[in-house]
PDB file of C-alpha atoms in Angstrom:
ATOM      1  CA  MET A 266     112.532 100.274 104.949  1.00 96.00           C
ATOM      2  CA  VAL A 267     108.866  99.414 105.036  1.00 98.00           C
ATOM      3  CA  LEU A 268     105.912 101.795 105.788  1.00 98.00           C
ATOM      4  CA  VAL A 269     102.766  99.975 106.361  1.00 98.00           C
ATOM      5  CA  GLY A 270      99.623 102.132 106.583  1.00 97.00           C
ATOM      6  CA  ALA A 271     101.792 104.731 107.892  1.00 97.00           C
ATOM      7  CA  VAL A 272     100.784 108.168 108.718  1.00 95.00           C
ATOM      8  CA  PRO A 273     103.591 110.273 107.158  1.00 95.00           C
ATOM      9  CA  PRO A 274     103.811 112.965 105.912  1.00 96.00           C
ATOM     10  CA  LEU A 275     100.921 114.682 107.881  1.00 96.00           C
ATOM     11  CA  MET A 276      97.675 113.309 109.200  1.00 95.00           C
ATOM     12  CA  LEU A 277      96.048 116.662 110.381  1.00 95.00           C
ATOM     13  CA  GLN A 278      93.867 118.438 108.015  1.00 94.00           C
ATOM     14  CA  THR A 279      95.249 121.937 107.134  1.00 93.00           C
ATOM     15  CA  ALA A 280      94.852 124.381 104.145  1.00 93.00           C
ATOM     16  CA  ALA A 281      98.149 122.729 102.789  1.00 88.00           C
ATOM     17  CA  ASN A 282      96.907 119.220 103.524  1.00 89.00           C
ATOM     18  CA  PRO A 283      93.177 119.131 102.465  1.00 90.00           C
ATOM     19  CA  HIS A 284      92.922 115.412 102.509  1.00 86.00           C
ATOM     20  CA  GLY A 285      93.907 115.155 106.047  1.00 90.00           C
ATOM     21  CA  THR A 286      91.889 114.267 109.142  1.00 93.00           C
ATOM     22  CA  PRO A 287      90.100 117.344 111.050  1.00 95.00           C
ATOM     23  CA  LEU A 288      91.590 117.938 114.565  1.00 96.00           C
ATOM     24  CA  SER A 289      88.245 117.004 116.150  1.00 97.00           C
ATOM     25  CA  VAL A 290      88.921 113.468 115.165  1.00 95.00           C
ATOM     26  CA  PHE A 291      92.166 113.262 117.172  1.00 96.00           C
ATOM     27  CA  ASP A 292      90.539 115.091 120.027  1.00 97.00           C
ATOM     28  CA  GLY A 293      88.027 112.204 119.980  1.00 96.00           C
ATOM     29  CA  ILE A 294      90.772 109.777 120.156  1.00 96.00           C
ATOM     30  CA  ARG A 295      92.436 111.604 122.999  1.00 96.00           C
ATOM     31  CA  ASP A 296      89.111 111.574 125.001  1.00 96.00           C
ATOM     32  CA  GLY A 297      88.481 107.820 124.314  1.00 95.00           C
ATOM     33  CA  THR A 298      92.009 106.946 125.307  1.00 95.00           C
ATOM     34  CA  ALA A 299      91.852 109.123 128.483  1.00 95.00           C
ATOM     35  CA  LYS A 300      88.253 108.119 129.504  1.00 95.00           C
ATOM     36  CA  ASN A 301      87.670 104.544 128.360  1.00 95.00           C
ATOM     37  CA  ARG A 302      90.480 102.795 126.772  1.00 95.00           C
ATOM     38  CA  SER A 303      89.061  99.400 126.777  1.00 96.00           C
ATOM     39  CA  GLN A 304      85.922 100.324 124.974  1.00 97.00           C
ATOM     40  CA  PHE A 305      87.830 102.643 122.750  1.00 97.00           C
ATOM     41  CA  PHE A 306      90.352  99.965 121.435  1.00 97.00           C
ATOM     42  CA  PHE A 307      87.412  97.487 121.089  1.00 97.00           C
ATOM     43  CA  ASP A 308      85.368 100.079 119.015  1.00 97.00           C
ATOM     44  CA  LEU A 309      88.357 101.043 116.991  1.00 97.00           C
ATOM     45  CA  THR A 310      88.738  97.557 115.525  1.00 98.00           C
ATOM     46  CA  VAL A 311      85.609  98.082 113.470  1.00 98.00           C
ATOM     47  CA  PRO A 312      87.039 100.690 111.151  1.00 98.00           C
ATOM     48  CA  PHE A 313      90.669  99.315 111.655  1.00 98.00           C
ATOM     49  CA  TYR A 314      89.821  96.030 110.175  1.00 98.00           C
ATOM     50  CA  GLY A 315      86.921  97.153 107.785  1.00 98.00           C
ATOM     51  CA  PHE A 316      84.429  95.245 109.646  1.00 98.00           C
ATOM     52  CA  ASN A 317      81.872  97.908 108.807  1.00 98.00           C
ATOM     53  CA  ARG A 318      82.196  97.273 105.187  1.00 98.00           C
ATOM     54  CA  ASP A 319      79.669  95.007 103.045  1.00 96.00           C
ATOM     55  CA  GLY A 320      80.775  91.509 102.945  1.00 96.00           C
ATOM     56  CA  VAL A 321      83.475  91.632 105.614  1.00 96.00           C
ATOM     57  CA  ALA A 322      82.711  89.351 108.614  1.00 96.00           C
ATOM     58  CA  SER A 323      83.776  90.418 112.017  1.00 96.00           C
ATOM     59  CA  ASN A 324      86.405  88.439 113.850  1.00 97.00           C
ATOM     60  CA  ASP A 325      85.842  88.416 117.587  1.00 96.00           C
ATOM     61  CA  GLY A 326      89.125  86.937 118.197  1.00 96.00           C
ATOM     62  CA  LEU A 327      91.018  89.610 116.281  1.00 96.00           C
ATOM     63  CA  ARG A 328      88.960  92.276 117.922  1.00 97.00           C
ATOM     64  CA  GLU A 329      89.777  91.015 121.491  1.00 97.00           C
ATOM     65  CA  ASN A 330      93.336  90.637 120.775  1.00 97.00           C
ATOM     66  CA  PHE A 331      93.606  94.207 119.359  1.00 97.00           C
ATOM     67  CA  ARG A 332      92.053  95.537 122.657  1.00 97.00           C
ATOM     68  CA  ARG A 333      94.402  93.292 124.553  1.00 97.00           C
ATOM     69  CA  ILE A 334      97.501  94.593 122.833  1.00 97.00           C
ATOM     70  CA  GLY A 335      96.147  98.184 123.354  1.00 96.00           C
ATOM     71  CA  LEU A 336      95.617  97.910 126.922  1.00 96.00           C
ATOM     72  CA  GLN A 337      99.188  96.539 127.605  1.00 97.00           C
ATOM     73  CA  GLY A 338     100.458  99.871 126.459  1.00 95.00           C
ATOM     74  CA  GLY A 339     100.918 102.838 129.097  1.00 94.00           C
ATOM     75  CA  ILE A 340      98.262 105.320 128.934  1.00 93.00           C
ATOM     76  CA  LYS A 341     100.631 108.252 129.121  1.00 95.00           C
ATOM     77  CA  GLY A 342     102.653 107.123 126.116  1.00 95.00           C
ATOM     78  CA  GLN A 343      99.620 106.448 124.095  1.00 95.00           C
ATOM     79  CA  TYR A 344      98.173 109.729 124.906  1.00 94.00           C
ATOM     80  CA  ASP A 345     101.136 111.596 124.018  1.00 95.00           C
ATOM     81  CA  CYS A 346     101.512 109.579 120.735  1.00 95.00           C
ATOM     82  CA  ILE A 347      98.270 111.024 119.468  1.00 96.00           C
ATOM     83  CA  ARG A 348      99.972 114.447 118.858  1.00 96.00           C
ATOM     84  CA  GLU A 349     102.790 112.737 117.168  1.00 95.00           C
ATOM     85  CA  PHE A 350     100.959 110.566 114.616  1.00 94.00           C
ATOM     86  CA  SER A 351      98.574 113.520 113.953  1.00 95.00           C
ATOM     87  CA  GLU A 352      99.842 116.775 114.317  1.00 95.00           C
ATOM     88  CA  VAL A 353     103.567 116.430 113.404  1.00 96.00           C
ATOM     89  CA  ASP A 354     104.842 117.106 109.850  1.00 96.00           C
ATOM     90  CA  TYR A 355     107.185 114.351 108.609  1.00 97.00           C
ATOM     91  CA  THR A 356     107.782 115.913 105.241  1.00 96.00           C
ATOM     92  CA  GLU A 357     111.332 116.696 105.631  1.00 97.00           C
ATOM     93  CA  ASP A 358     112.050 113.506 107.311  1.00 97.00           C
ATOM     94  CA  LEU A 359     110.624 111.550 104.358  1.00 98.00           C
ATOM     95  CA  LYS A 360     112.778 113.471 101.898  1.00 98.00           C
ATOM     96  CA  ARG A 361     115.850 112.441 103.872  1.00 98.00           C
ATOM     97  CA  ILE A 362     115.278 108.704 103.658  1.00 98.00           C
ATOM     98  CA  ASP A 363     118.174 107.220 101.629  1.00 97.00           C
ATOM     99  CA  ARG A 364     117.333 103.595 101.685  1.00 96.00           C
ATOM    100  CA  PRO A 365     114.850 101.608  99.298  1.00 97.00           C
ATOM    101  CA  THR A 366     111.581 102.060 100.766  1.00 98.00           C
ATOM    102  CA  LEU A 367     108.288  99.981 100.411  1.00 98.00           C
ATOM    103  CA  ILE A 368     105.068 101.859 101.138  1.00 98.00           C
ATOM    104  CA  ILE A 369     102.132  99.406 101.455  1.00 98.00           C
ATOM    105  CA  HIS A 370      98.713 100.855 102.079  1.00 98.00           C
ATOM    106  CA  GLY A 371      95.125  99.781 101.729  1.00 98.00           C
ATOM    107  CA  ASP A 372      92.864 101.813  99.425  1.00 97.00           C
ATOM    108  CA  ASP A 373      90.112 101.450 101.880  1.00 98.00           C
ATOM    109  CA  ASP A 374      92.033 102.423 104.994  1.00 97.00           C
ATOM    110  CA  GLN A 375      89.531 104.211 107.386  1.00 96.00           C
ATOM    111  CA  ILE A 376      92.368 104.988 109.904  1.00 96.00           C
ATOM    112  CA  VAL A 377      94.865 106.697 107.715  1.00 95.00           C
ATOM    113  CA  PRO A 378      93.586 108.025 104.542  1.00 91.00           C
ATOM    114  CA  ILE A 379      95.495 106.894 101.574  1.00 95.00           C
ATOM    115  CA  ASP A 380      95.490 110.272  99.801  1.00 91.00           C
ATOM    116  CA  ALA A 381      97.048 112.174 102.769  1.00 89.00           C
ATOM    117  CA  SER A 382      99.616 109.483 103.597  1.00 95.00           C
ATOM    118  CA  ALA A 383     100.807 106.761 101.308  1.00 97.00           C
ATOM    119  CA  HIS A 384     100.488 108.659  97.901  1.00 96.00           C
ATOM    120  CA  ARG A 385     102.072 111.816  99.424  1.00 95.00           C
ATOM    121  CA  ALA A 386     104.908 109.856 100.931  1.00 97.00           C
ATOM    122  CA  ALA A 387     105.503 107.915  97.923  1.00 98.00           C
ATOM    123  CA  GLU A 388     106.314 111.267  96.135  1.00 97.00           C
ATOM    124  CA  LEU A 389     108.509 112.377  98.692  1.00 98.00           C
ATOM    125  CA  VAL A 390     110.610 109.409  99.476  1.00 98.00           C
ATOM    126  CA  PRO A 391     113.594 108.837  97.048  1.00 96.00           C
ATOM    127  CA  ASN A 392     113.342 105.187  95.725  1.00 91.00           C
ATOM    128  CA  ALA A 393     110.030 104.594  97.013  1.00 97.00           C
ATOM    129  CA  THR A 394     107.614 101.655  95.814  1.00 98.00           C
ATOM    130  CA  LEU A 395     104.074 101.962  96.612  1.00 98.00           C
ATOM    131  CA  LYS A 396     101.991  99.045  96.700  1.00 98.00           C
ATOM    132  CA  VAL A 397      98.136  99.688  97.128  1.00 98.00           C
ATOM    133  CA  TYR A 398      95.935  96.826  98.175  1.00 98.00           C
ATOM    134  CA  PRO A 399      92.544  97.418  96.724  1.00 98.00           C
ATOM    135  CA  GLY A 400      89.869  97.218  99.218  1.00 97.00           C
ATOM    136  CA  ALA A 401      92.224  96.669 102.143  1.00 98.00           C
ATOM    137  CA  PRO A 402      91.709  98.130 105.680  1.00 98.00           C
ATOM    138  CA  HIS A 403      94.471  99.692 107.937  1.00 98.00           C
ATOM    139  CA  GLY A 404      94.872  96.424 109.559  1.00 98.00           C
ATOM    140  CA  LEU A 405      95.909  94.764 106.429  1.00 98.00           C
ATOM    141  CA  ALA A 406      98.958  93.076 107.759  1.00 98.00           C
ATOM    142  CA  GLU A 407      96.659  90.787 109.491  1.00 97.00           C
ATOM    143  CA  THR A 408      93.552  90.761 107.068  1.00 96.00           C
ATOM    144  CA  GLU A 409      95.971  90.232 104.005  1.00 96.00           C
ATOM    145  CA  ALA A 410      98.768  88.482 105.737  1.00 97.00           C
ATOM    146  CA  ASP A 411      99.797  86.085 103.080  1.00 98.00           C
ATOM    147  CA  ARG A 412     100.015  88.747 100.453  1.00 98.00           C
ATOM    148  CA  PHE A 413     101.757  91.213 102.878  1.00 98.00           C
ATOM    149  CA  ASN A 414     104.231  88.686 104.124  1.00 98.00           C
ATOM    150  CA  ALA A 415     105.077  87.814 100.574  1.00 98.00           C
ATOM    151  CA  ASP A 416     105.335  91.230  99.358  1.00 98.00           C
ATOM    152  CA  VAL A 417     107.677  92.280 102.312  1.00 98.00           C
ATOM    153  CA  LEU A 418     109.918  89.334 101.792  1.00 98.00           C
ATOM    154  CA  SER A 419     110.310  89.895  98.146  1.00 98.00           C
ATOM    155  CA  PHE A 420     111.209  93.477  98.958  1.00 98.00           C
ATOM    156  CA  ILE A 421     113.897  92.397 101.508  1.00 97.00           C
ATOM    157  CA  ARG A 422     115.264  89.882  99.069  1.00 97.00           C
ATOM    158  CA  SER A 423     115.419  92.444  96.217  1.00 95.00           C
TER     159      SER A 423
END
């Protein structure tokens, strides 16, 4: 199993999960999804790919493609999914994984903070291997494609 920039165990900030994201952020995602999806998806590309970081050049093709893919999804499913990736606690599910698992996460992921996700998931999943990509954003499968593909292929072959 490979988890890439994955949200488990829990994204929502709670007393037991202080590194999580405040509910107001997810309410903003719901608002953007419901009222102006096209602009929401386009704006999301900036933190998703780290285009707001010093030395990182924006890529208009990548941004437009992200928006295109986002708009192909159904609004109802996307809206309902927000609760699933933000408020559902997957701790027990992670503990039950019984296959070797590779967890890949960028340490500059502005969408899914690494402390609330990958670090915790790596502690919960038996036989997990955590690979942290220094300076990488949430969209590291595209921004770090060569390294990402090589790591996944090596894991599959092992």
